[in-house]
Structures are given as structure tokens and as C-alpha cells.
Amino acid sequence: MTGSDGVRCTLMRGGTSKGAYFLAGDLPADPGARDDLLLRIMGSPDPRQVDGLGGGHPLTSKVAVVSRSDDPAADVDYLFLQVAVDRPEVTDRQNCGNILAGVGPFAVERGLVPAGDTETSVRIRMLNTGELAVATFPTPGGRVDCTGDAGISGVPGTAAAVVIEFPQGDGPLLPTGNVRDVVAGTEVTCVDNGMPVVLIPAGALGATGYEEPGDLEEDVTLADRLREIRLEAGRVMGLGDVEDATVPKISLLAPPREGGAVTTRTFIPVRCHPSIGVLGAASVAAGLRLPGGVGEGIAELPGTGDRVRVEHPTGFLDVETDVDPGTGDTPPVVRRTAVVRTARKIFDGAVFPRSAETAPIPAQPSGGHHDSAAR
Ligand code: NQM
């Protein structure tokens, strides 16, 4: 495969993120060669990614690799790859529930899954975690139609709803075995309902939890504290040395202000998310339902029903979670999680990677944020 041949690619918005979607067969099978190609396609490393498809932010520097699944429980396999913006790095250490929203429509459009007459459900094995998701979306007349009247916070306008259901997973909801830990001197709840997240009361770090993401990113003292907590949390959560990893994420919690259950400011893990990730929100919602967690006294959970409205800087994300809090002897489990997203095909064609012979231009200071890994 050479740069001049181009590579078949579909650019899609998935939820509040944007990424390049590929059939696995259109990329090199060798992960090293694949990642090298993806860096050249996305334009990394470069704070502006001006020579590639990436948008200069972790949320627009994402890749989905999709193929038919060998697993009888799934129709397709989805591997999510986060392409760092200003470093020559591609990681599969995290999943992405926003990019997941585009996988079903992509799989139908590319002929991996037959479309139903009115709607189609696609069973997706998420290779990053081994977990399953089922995405259901309209296919009137047997064709994907991204238009519709579903609005999601953080995306202008409306589009067709993609309903995503996550059945019970295998991993522990509380990776440390505790509902509360003291990490780097701060009380936290470490939770993983598809995304490892450290929940921290915003007040414990001198924040209100209602700040603008940009203001939080400029707070150097806060950044140092978050880094310290994240490194230690990574170790106690069994993730090892997370210095260069994009997980765990950190969500600061504050009481809701818009009728939801909680307000969040989420670090992914250095940049502050303009909204919140899907699985990130799923982990927050599950964590709030655990008696004794740090969300107690902050969150206002609805008396009935499974829906938890997670407020964020640009609105809210509703997550349905059915949590069994367990007993002293049995650990808590999430029986089911569901969210509504939208997705849209933006472009389909051939992408022409930067030539492999050209040495990447060294990353320049971006005049503000250091965008390491997916930060
Ligand atoms: O948590 C950002 C996003 C994400 C991930 C991140 C996501 C998820 O908003 O499922 O969607 O946390 O890096 O795309």
C-alpha cells in the first residue's frame, strides 16, 4: 500500500467525536505498520494535524477499524484507536463509545451486515475491552438514513438516533475492590463500567465543578494534582504505569444545576472534555449508584427508574444503568447500560497519507495545552 494509492476511508461523526472509519482489510495487518500509516493519515504529530484528517484535538483524532466477527455473539468487531495529536503515538488502551455510534451504520453501508426494512441492530464486539454492544438505528427501505430528530448535547442540530445497549460485562465494576479509596491524599471512587474513571468531588480539589473546561485546563496547580492522583489511581486500579496512557479518565463531581443527577468536568485525561465520553458517563452513572461512593451527598439520584442524567459543560448525557450494588460478599455488577447517540457519515472516499519517506515535523509548542497521548 503506498500513499499515492490512497486508502478507502469513511469520515464520520460518532456522538460528540469525529473519526476515520476503516475496514480492517484496507489497513496493514501488522499493528506497527498500521499505526505508522494512521499517523500519516491523521497528520500526527502536529498540534494542528494540518497535513491529515485529524482536527487538532483528541476528540477529532480517532479511528475505528471494523471487520466481520468470528464470534457467534457478534456481527462485527470494532477496534478503537486513539491517535495522539502532537506525539507519534497510537493506542488501543481505551475504548470509545462515541465513535462506537458510527460503527453500526458503517458496517451496513460497507456490506458487513444486511439492513432491515425499517431498522437494523448490529451486535458489536469491542476489541479494546472484549465487551459487547448492540447498536440499533433506522434503515428505512433497507438503507442507512442518518437524518432524524434526535438531538444530543454538544452536537448542533438533530440526526437519527442510534440506541446503544451494553449487556453485563465481565470486568469488575470496582477495580480496586473498594467503593472508596484514598489516592494521593484524596478520597476517590475508582469505577469501570466500560471506561476506567476516577470520581473526585470537585470541592476536594478546590474547584466548583462548574468552571469552563478551558479555565480548568489553564490551572497548572490543578493539572499537577490530577496527574499525581491519576498515576497512583492507575496503579491501584491495576492499569500499571499510566504516565503515557489515556486512561484512567478523571471526572470531577458537583451537585446538579439543570435538573440532572450530577454535574461533571471530565479530564481525558489532561484535556478537559467539552462534554463527556459515553462510556465515561456510563462509569460515572454506575459509580453514583454505589452506596458509600464519593458521589454520595453530591449526586441527586432519581427515586425510580434507571436513568441518570449526567450534566457536563455543554448539556447532559442520559445513561440508563441497572446496577446491582452487591452485598458484603458479592461485588456490585451493572446488569445493563444504555445510551442514545447520533452519528453521521461526513465523507467517504480515498484518503492519501503523508509519504512515509517524509520525516514527521517535530511537534511545536501549541501555545497552551500539551496534548500528550489522547489528552
Ligand atoms: O468514554 C473521550 C469521547 C471519548 C470517549 C475520551 C468516549 C467514551 O468523547 O466512551 O466516547 O474519554 O477520551 O469520544
Coordinates of C-alpha atoms and ligand atoms in Angstrom, one line a residue:
M1 CA 0.0 0.0 0.0
T2 CA 1.5 3.4 -1.0
G3 CA 0.5 6.9 -0.2
S4 CA -0.3 7.6 -3.9
D5 CA -2.8 4.7 -4.0
G6 CA -4.9 6.1 -1.3
V7 CA -6.8 4.1 1.4
R8 CA -10.6 3.7 1.4
C9 CA -11.9 5.6 4.4
T10 CA -15.2 7.0 5.7
L11 CA -15.1 10.1 7.9
M12 CA -17.9 10.0 10.4
R13 CA -19.1 11.9 13.4
G14 CA -19.9 9.4 16.1
G15 CA -21.7 11.1 19.0
T16 CA -19.6 14.1 20.0
S17 CA -16.4 12.8 18.4
K18 CA -15.2 12.5 14.8
G19 CA -13.1 9.8 13.4
A20 CA -11.8 7.9 10.4
Y21 CA -13.5 4.5 9.9
F22 CA -11.8 1.7 8.0
L23 CA -12.4 -1.9 7.1
A24 CA -9.7 -3.9 8.8
G25 CA -8.8 -5.4 5.4
D26 CA -7.9 -2.0 4.0
L27 CA -5.2 -1.5 6.6
P28 CA -2.0 -3.3 7.2
A29 CA -2.4 -6.4 9.4
D30 CA 0.8 -5.6 11.3
P31 CA -0.1 -3.2 14.1
G32 CA 3.2 -1.3 13.8
A33 CA 2.7 -0.7 10.1
R34 CA -1.0 0.1 10.6
D35 CA -0.2 2.7 13.3
D36 CA 2.5 4.3 11.2
L37 CA 0.0 4.6 8.3
L38 CA -2.7 6.0 10.7
L39 CA -0.3 8.7 12.0
R40 CA 0.4 9.8 8.4
I41 CA -3.3 9.7 7.6
M42 CA -4.4 11.8 10.6
G43 CA -1.5 14.2 10.3
S44 CA 0.2 13.4 13.6
P45 CA 2.4 14.5 15.3
D46 CA 1.4 18.1 14.8
P47 CA -0.8 20.3 17.1
R48 CA -3.0 21.3 14.2
Q49 CA -2.8 18.0 12.3
V50 CA -2.8 20.3 9.3
D51 CA -1.4 17.6 6.9
G52 CA -4.0 15.0 7.7
L53 CA -7.6 14.2 8.7
G54 CA -7.3 14.9 12.4
G55 CA -8.8 18.1 13.8
G56 CA -6.1 19.0 16.3
H57 CA -7.9 17.7 19.4
P58 CA -8.1 14.2 20.9
L59 CA -11.9 14.1 20.2
T60 CA -11.3 14.5 16.4
S61 CA -8.2 12.3 16.2
K62 CA -9.9 8.9 16.4
V63 CA -10.0 5.8 14.3
A64 CA -12.4 2.8 14.1
V65 CA -11.3 -0.4 12.5
V66 CA -14.2 -2.7 11.6
S67 CA -14.4 -6.2 10.3
R68 CA -16.8 -9.2 10.3
S69 CA -16.7 -11.0 13.6
D70 CA -15.8 -14.7 14.1
D71 CA -17.6 -14.5 17.4
P72 CA -21.1 -16.0 17.1
A73 CA -22.3 -13.5 19.6
A74 CA -21.3 -10.6 17.4
D75 CA -21.8 -9.4 13.8
V76 CA -18.8 -7.2 13.6
D77 CA -15.5 -6.5 15.5
Y78 CA -14.7 -2.9 16.3
L79 CA -11.2 -1.8 17.3
F80 CA -10.9 1.7 18.6
L81 CA -7.6 3.5 18.1
Q82 CA -6.8 6.9 19.7
V83 CA -4.2 8.7 17.5
A84 CA -2.3 11.2 19.6
V85 CA -2.3 14.8 18.3
D86 CA 1.2 16.0 19.0
R87 CA 3.0 12.8 19.6
P88 CA 3.7 9.9 17.2
E89 CA 1.6 7.5 19.2
V90 CA -1.5 5.3 18.5
T91 CA -3.1 3.5 21.4
D92 CA -5.7 0.8 21.8
R93 CA -5.7 1.0 25.6
Q94 CA -9.1 2.7 25.7
N95 CA -12.4 2.2 24.1
C96 CA -14.7 4.9 22.7
G97 CA -18.4 4.9 23.0
N98 CA -18.9 7.9 20.8
I99 CA -17.1 6.5 17.8
L100 CA -18.9 3.3 18.5
A101 CA -22.2 5.1 17.5
G102 CA -20.9 5.2 13.9
V103 CA -19.9 1.5 13.7
G104 CA -23.3 0.0 13.0
P105 CA -24.2 2.4 10.2
F106 CA -20.7 2.0 8.7
A107 CA -21.0 -1.8 8.9
V108 CA -24.3 -1.7 7.0
E109 CA -23.1 0.8 4.4
R110 CA -20.0 -1.3 3.7
G111 CA -21.9 -4.5 3.4
L112 CA -20.8 -6.3 6.5
V113 CA -24.3 -6.6 7.9
P114 CA -27.6 -6.7 6.0
A115 CA -30.0 -3.9 6.6
G116 CA -33.5 -4.4 8.0
D117 CA -36.5 -2.8 6.2
T118 CA -37.1 -0.2 8.9
E119 CA -34.3 -0.5 11.5
T120 CA -31.2 -2.6 12.0
S121 CA -29.5 -3.9 15.1
V122 CA -25.8 -4.6 14.9
R123 CA -24.0 -6.7 17.5
I124 CA -20.6 -5.2 18.0
R125 CA -17.6 -6.9 19.8
M126 CA -15.5 -4.1 21.1
L127 CA -12.0 -5.5 20.8
N128 CA -10.4 -3.0 23.2
T129 CA -12.3 -4.5 26.1
G130 CA -13.7 -7.7 24.7
E131 CA -17.2 -6.5 25.7
L132 CA -20.3 -6.5 23.6
A133 CA -22.6 -3.6 22.4
V134 CA -25.8 -3.7 20.4
A135 CA -26.5 -0.6 18.2
T136 CA -30.0 -0.1 16.7
F137 CA -30.6 2.6 14.1
P138 CA -33.1 3.4 11.4
T139 CA -32.7 1.8 7.9
P140 CA -35.9 2.8 6.1
G141 CA -36.2 0.9 2.8
G142 CA -33.1 -1.1 3.7
R143 CA -30.7 1.9 3.6
V144 CA -28.9 3.8 6.4
D145 CA -30.5 7.2 6.9
C146 CA -28.6 9.4 9.3
T147 CA -31.3 12.1 9.3
G148 CA -33.7 12.3 12.2
D149 CA -35.0 14.3 15.1
A150 CA -32.7 13.2 17.9
G151 CA -30.5 15.9 19.4
I152 CA -27.5 15.2 21.7
S153 CA -25.8 17.9 23.8
G154 CA -22.6 19.0 22.1
V155 CA -23.7 18.5 18.5
P156 CA -25.6 21.1 16.6
G157 CA -28.9 20.1 15.0
T158 CA -30.5 16.7 15.0
A159 CA -29.9 13.3 13.4
A160 CA -31.2 9.7 13.5
A161 CA -31.0 8.1 17.0
V162 CA -28.5 5.3 17.4
V163 CA -29.6 3.4 20.5
I164 CA -26.7 1.6 22.1
E165 CA -27.2 -1.2 24.7
F166 CA -24.4 -2.7 26.7
P167 CA -25.2 -6.0 28.4
Q168 CA -23.5 -7.0 31.6
G169 CA -19.7 -7.1 31.2
D170 CA -17.1 -9.4 32.8
G171 CA -14.8 -6.9 34.3
P172 CA -15.0 -5.7 37.9
L173 CA -17.1 -2.5 38.4
L174 CA -14.8 -1.5 41.3
P175 CA -11.2 -2.3 40.0
T176 CA -9.7 -1.7 43.5
G177 CA -12.3 -3.8 45.2
N178 CA -13.4 -0.7 47.3
V179 CA -16.1 1.8 46.8
R180 CA -13.8 4.5 48.2
D181 CA -10.1 4.8 48.2
V182 CA -7.7 7.4 49.4
V183 CA -5.4 8.1 46.4
A184 CA -2.6 10.7 46.7
G185 CA -4.3 12.0 49.8
T186 CA -7.7 12.5 48.2
E187 CA -10.9 10.4 48.6
V188 CA -12.0 8.9 45.3
T189 CA -14.2 6.2 43.8
C190 CA -12.4 4.2 41.1
V191 CA -15.1 2.7 38.8
D192 CA -15.1 0.9 35.4
N193 CA -18.3 0.4 33.6
G194 CA -16.6 0.2 30.2
M195 CA -14.1 3.0 30.9
P196 CA -11.8 3.3 33.9
V197 CA -12.7 6.6 35.6
V198 CA -11.7 8.2 38.9
L199 CA -14.5 10.1 40.5
I200 CA -13.5 13.0 42.7
P201 CA -15.7 15.6 44.4
A202 CA -14.7 18.9 42.7
G203 CA -14.5 20.7 46.0
A204 CA -11.8 18.3 47.2
L205 CA -9.5 19.8 44.6
G206 CA -10.5 23.5 45.2
A207 CA -12.8 23.6 42.1
T208 CA -16.6 24.3 42.0
G209 CA -17.2 21.8 39.2
Y210 CA -19.0 24.5 37.1
E211 CA -15.9 26.0 35.6
E212 CA -15.4 26.3 31.8
P213 CA -13.1 23.4 30.5
G214 CA -10.6 25.9 29.2
D215 CA -10.3 27.6 32.6
L216 CA -9.7 24.3 34.3
E217 CA -7.1 23.3 31.7
E218 CA -5.2 26.5 32.4
D219 CA -5.0 25.8 36.1
V220 CA -1.5 24.4 36.5
T221 CA -1.9 23.6 40.2
L222 CA -5.0 21.5 39.4
A223 CA -3.2 19.8 36.5
D224 CA -0.4 18.7 38.8
R225 CA -2.8 17.4 41.4
L226 CA -4.8 15.5 38.7
R227 CA -1.6 14.0 37.4
E228 CA -0.5 12.8 40.8
I229 CA -3.9 11.3 41.6
R230 CA -4.1 9.7 38.1
L231 CA -0.7 8.0 38.3
E232 CA -1.4 6.5 41.7
A233 CA -5.0 5.6 40.7
G234 CA -3.7 3.8 37.6
R235 CA -1.5 1.6 39.9
V236 CA -4.3 0.8 42.4
M237 CA -6.7 0.1 39.5
G238 CA -4.3 -2.5 38.1
L239 CA -3.6 -0.4 35.0
G240 CA 0.1 -0.2 35.7
D241 CA 2.1 2.9 34.8
V242 CA -0.4 5.3 33.2
E243 CA 2.0 8.1 32.6
D244 CA 1.6 7.8 28.8
A245 CA -1.8 6.1 28.8
T246 CA -5.2 7.8 28.1
V247 CA -6.8 6.0 31.0
P248 CA -8.0 6.3 33.7
K249 CA -10.1 9.4 33.0
I250 CA -10.9 11.7 35.9
S251 CA -14.4 13.1 36.5
L252 CA -14.9 16.0 39.0
L253 CA -18.3 15.8 40.6
A254 CA -20.6 18.6 41.8
P255 CA -24.3 18.9 42.6
P256 CA -26.6 19.1 39.5
R257 CA -27.7 22.6 38.4
E258 CA -30.0 21.7 35.5
G259 CA -32.3 19.0 37.0
G260 CA -29.9 16.1 36.3
A261 CA -28.2 13.8 38.8
V262 CA -24.8 15.3 38.9
T263 CA -22.5 17.9 37.2
T264 CA -19.2 16.7 35.7
R265 CA -16.0 18.1 34.4
T266 CA -14.0 15.2 32.9
F267 CA -10.3 15.0 32.1
I268 CA -9.4 12.6 29.2
P269 CA -7.0 12.6 30.9
V270 CA -5.3 16.0 30.5
R271 CA -7.6 18.0 28.2
C272 CA -11.0 18.7 29.8
H273 CA -13.8 17.2 27.8
P274 CA -16.2 19.8 26.3
S275 CA -19.0 17.3 27.2
I276 CA -18.3 13.7 28.5
G277 CA -17.5 10.4 26.8
V278 CA -20.2 7.8 26.5
L279 CA -18.5 5.0 28.5
G280 CA -17.0 7.7 30.8
A281 CA -20.6 8.8 31.6
A282 CA -21.6 5.1 31.9
S283 CA -18.9 4.7 34.6
V284 CA -20.0 7.9 36.4
A285 CA -23.6 6.9 36.4
A286 CA -22.8 3.4 37.8
G287 CA -20.4 4.9 40.3
L288 CA -23.1 7.2 41.6
R289 CA -25.4 4.2 42.3
L290 CA -22.9 2.6 44.7
P291 CA -23.7 3.2 48.3
G292 CA -20.6 4.7 50.0
G293 CA -19.1 6.2 46.9
V294 CA -17.7 9.8 46.8
G295 CA -20.8 10.9 44.8
E296 CA -23.0 10.4 48.0
G297 CA -24.1 13.8 49.2
I298 CA -23.3 15.4 45.8
A299 CA -25.5 13.5 43.4
E300 CA -29.3 13.7 43.4
L301 CA -30.4 10.3 42.0
P302 CA -33.9 9.9 40.7
G303 CA -36.1 7.9 43.2
T304 CA -37.3 5.5 40.5
G305 CA -36.1 4.2 37.1
D306 CA -32.6 3.5 35.7
R307 CA -32.0 6.9 34.1
V308 CA -29.1 9.0 35.4
R309 CA -28.7 12.4 33.7
V310 CA -25.1 13.3 33.8
E311 CA -24.6 17.1 33.3
H312 CA -21.5 18.3 31.6
P313 CA -20.1 21.6 30.2
T314 CA -22.4 21.6 27.1
G315 CA -25.5 20.0 28.4
F316 CA -26.2 16.5 29.6
L317 CA -25.9 12.8 28.7
D318 CA -28.7 10.4 29.8
V319 CA -27.4 7.0 30.8
E320 CA -29.7 4.1 31.8
T321 CA -27.9 1.8 34.2
D322 CA -29.3 -1.2 36.1
V323 CA -26.9 -1.6 38.9
D324 CA -26.9 -4.4 41.5
P325 CA -24.9 -2.8 44.3
G326 CA -24.0 -6.3 45.7
T327 CA -23.6 -7.2 49.3
G328 CA -20.6 -7.5 51.6
D329 CA -19.8 -10.9 49.9
T330 CA -20.7 -10.2 46.3
P331 CA -19.3 -7.4 44.3
P332 CA -21.5 -4.9 42.6
V333 CA -22.4 -5.5 38.9
V334 CA -24.1 -3.5 36.2
R335 CA -26.7 -5.7 34.5
R336 CA -27.4 -3.3 31.6
T337 CA -26.4 0.1 30.4
A338 CA -28.0 2.0 27.5
V339 CA -27.5 5.4 25.8
V340 CA -28.8 7.3 22.8
R341 CA -26.3 8.8 20.4
T342 CA -26.4 10.0 16.8
A343 CA -23.9 9.5 14.0
R344 CA -23.4 10.9 10.5
K345 CA -21.3 10.0 7.5
I346 CA -19.4 13.1 6.5
F347 CA -17.2 11.9 3.7
D348 CA -16.4 8.6 2.0
G349 CA -13.6 8.1 -0.4
A350 CA -9.8 7.6 -0.5
V351 CA -7.5 9.2 2.0
F352 CA -3.9 9.9 0.9
P353 CA -1.4 9.5 3.7
R354 CA 1.6 11.7 4.1
S355 CA 4.5 10.0 2.5
A356 CA 6.4 7.5 4.7
E357 CA 9.7 8.9 3.4
T358 CA 9.0 12.4 4.8
A359 CA 10.3 12.7 8.4
P360 CA 7.5 14.0 10.6
I361 CA 7.8 17.6 11.5
P362 CA 8.7 17.9 15.2
A363 CA 5.8 18.9 17.4
Q364 CA 5.7 22.7 18.0
P365 CA 4.5 24.2 21.3
S366 CA 0.8 24.8 20.8
G367 CA 0.9 27.9 22.9
G368 CA -1.1 26.4 25.7
H369 CA -2.1 22.7 26.1
H370 CA 0.4 20.0 25.8
D371 CA -1.6 17.4 24.0
S372 CA 0.2 14.2 25.0
A373 CA -1.4 10.9 24.1
A374 CA -5.2 11.5 23.8
R375 CA -5.1 14.3 26.3
Ligands
NQM1 O1 -16.0 7.4 27.1 C1 -13.4 10.7 25.0 C2 -15.3 10.7 23.5 C3 -14.4 10.0 24.5 C4 -14.5 8.6 24.8 C5 -12.4 10.2 25.9 C6 -15.9 8.1 24.8 C7 -16.3 7.1 25.9 O2 -16.0 11.6 24.0 O3 -17.0 6.2 25.6 O4 -16.7 8.3 24.0 O5 -12.8 9.9 27.1 O6 -11.2 10.0 25.6 O7 -15.3 10.3 22.4

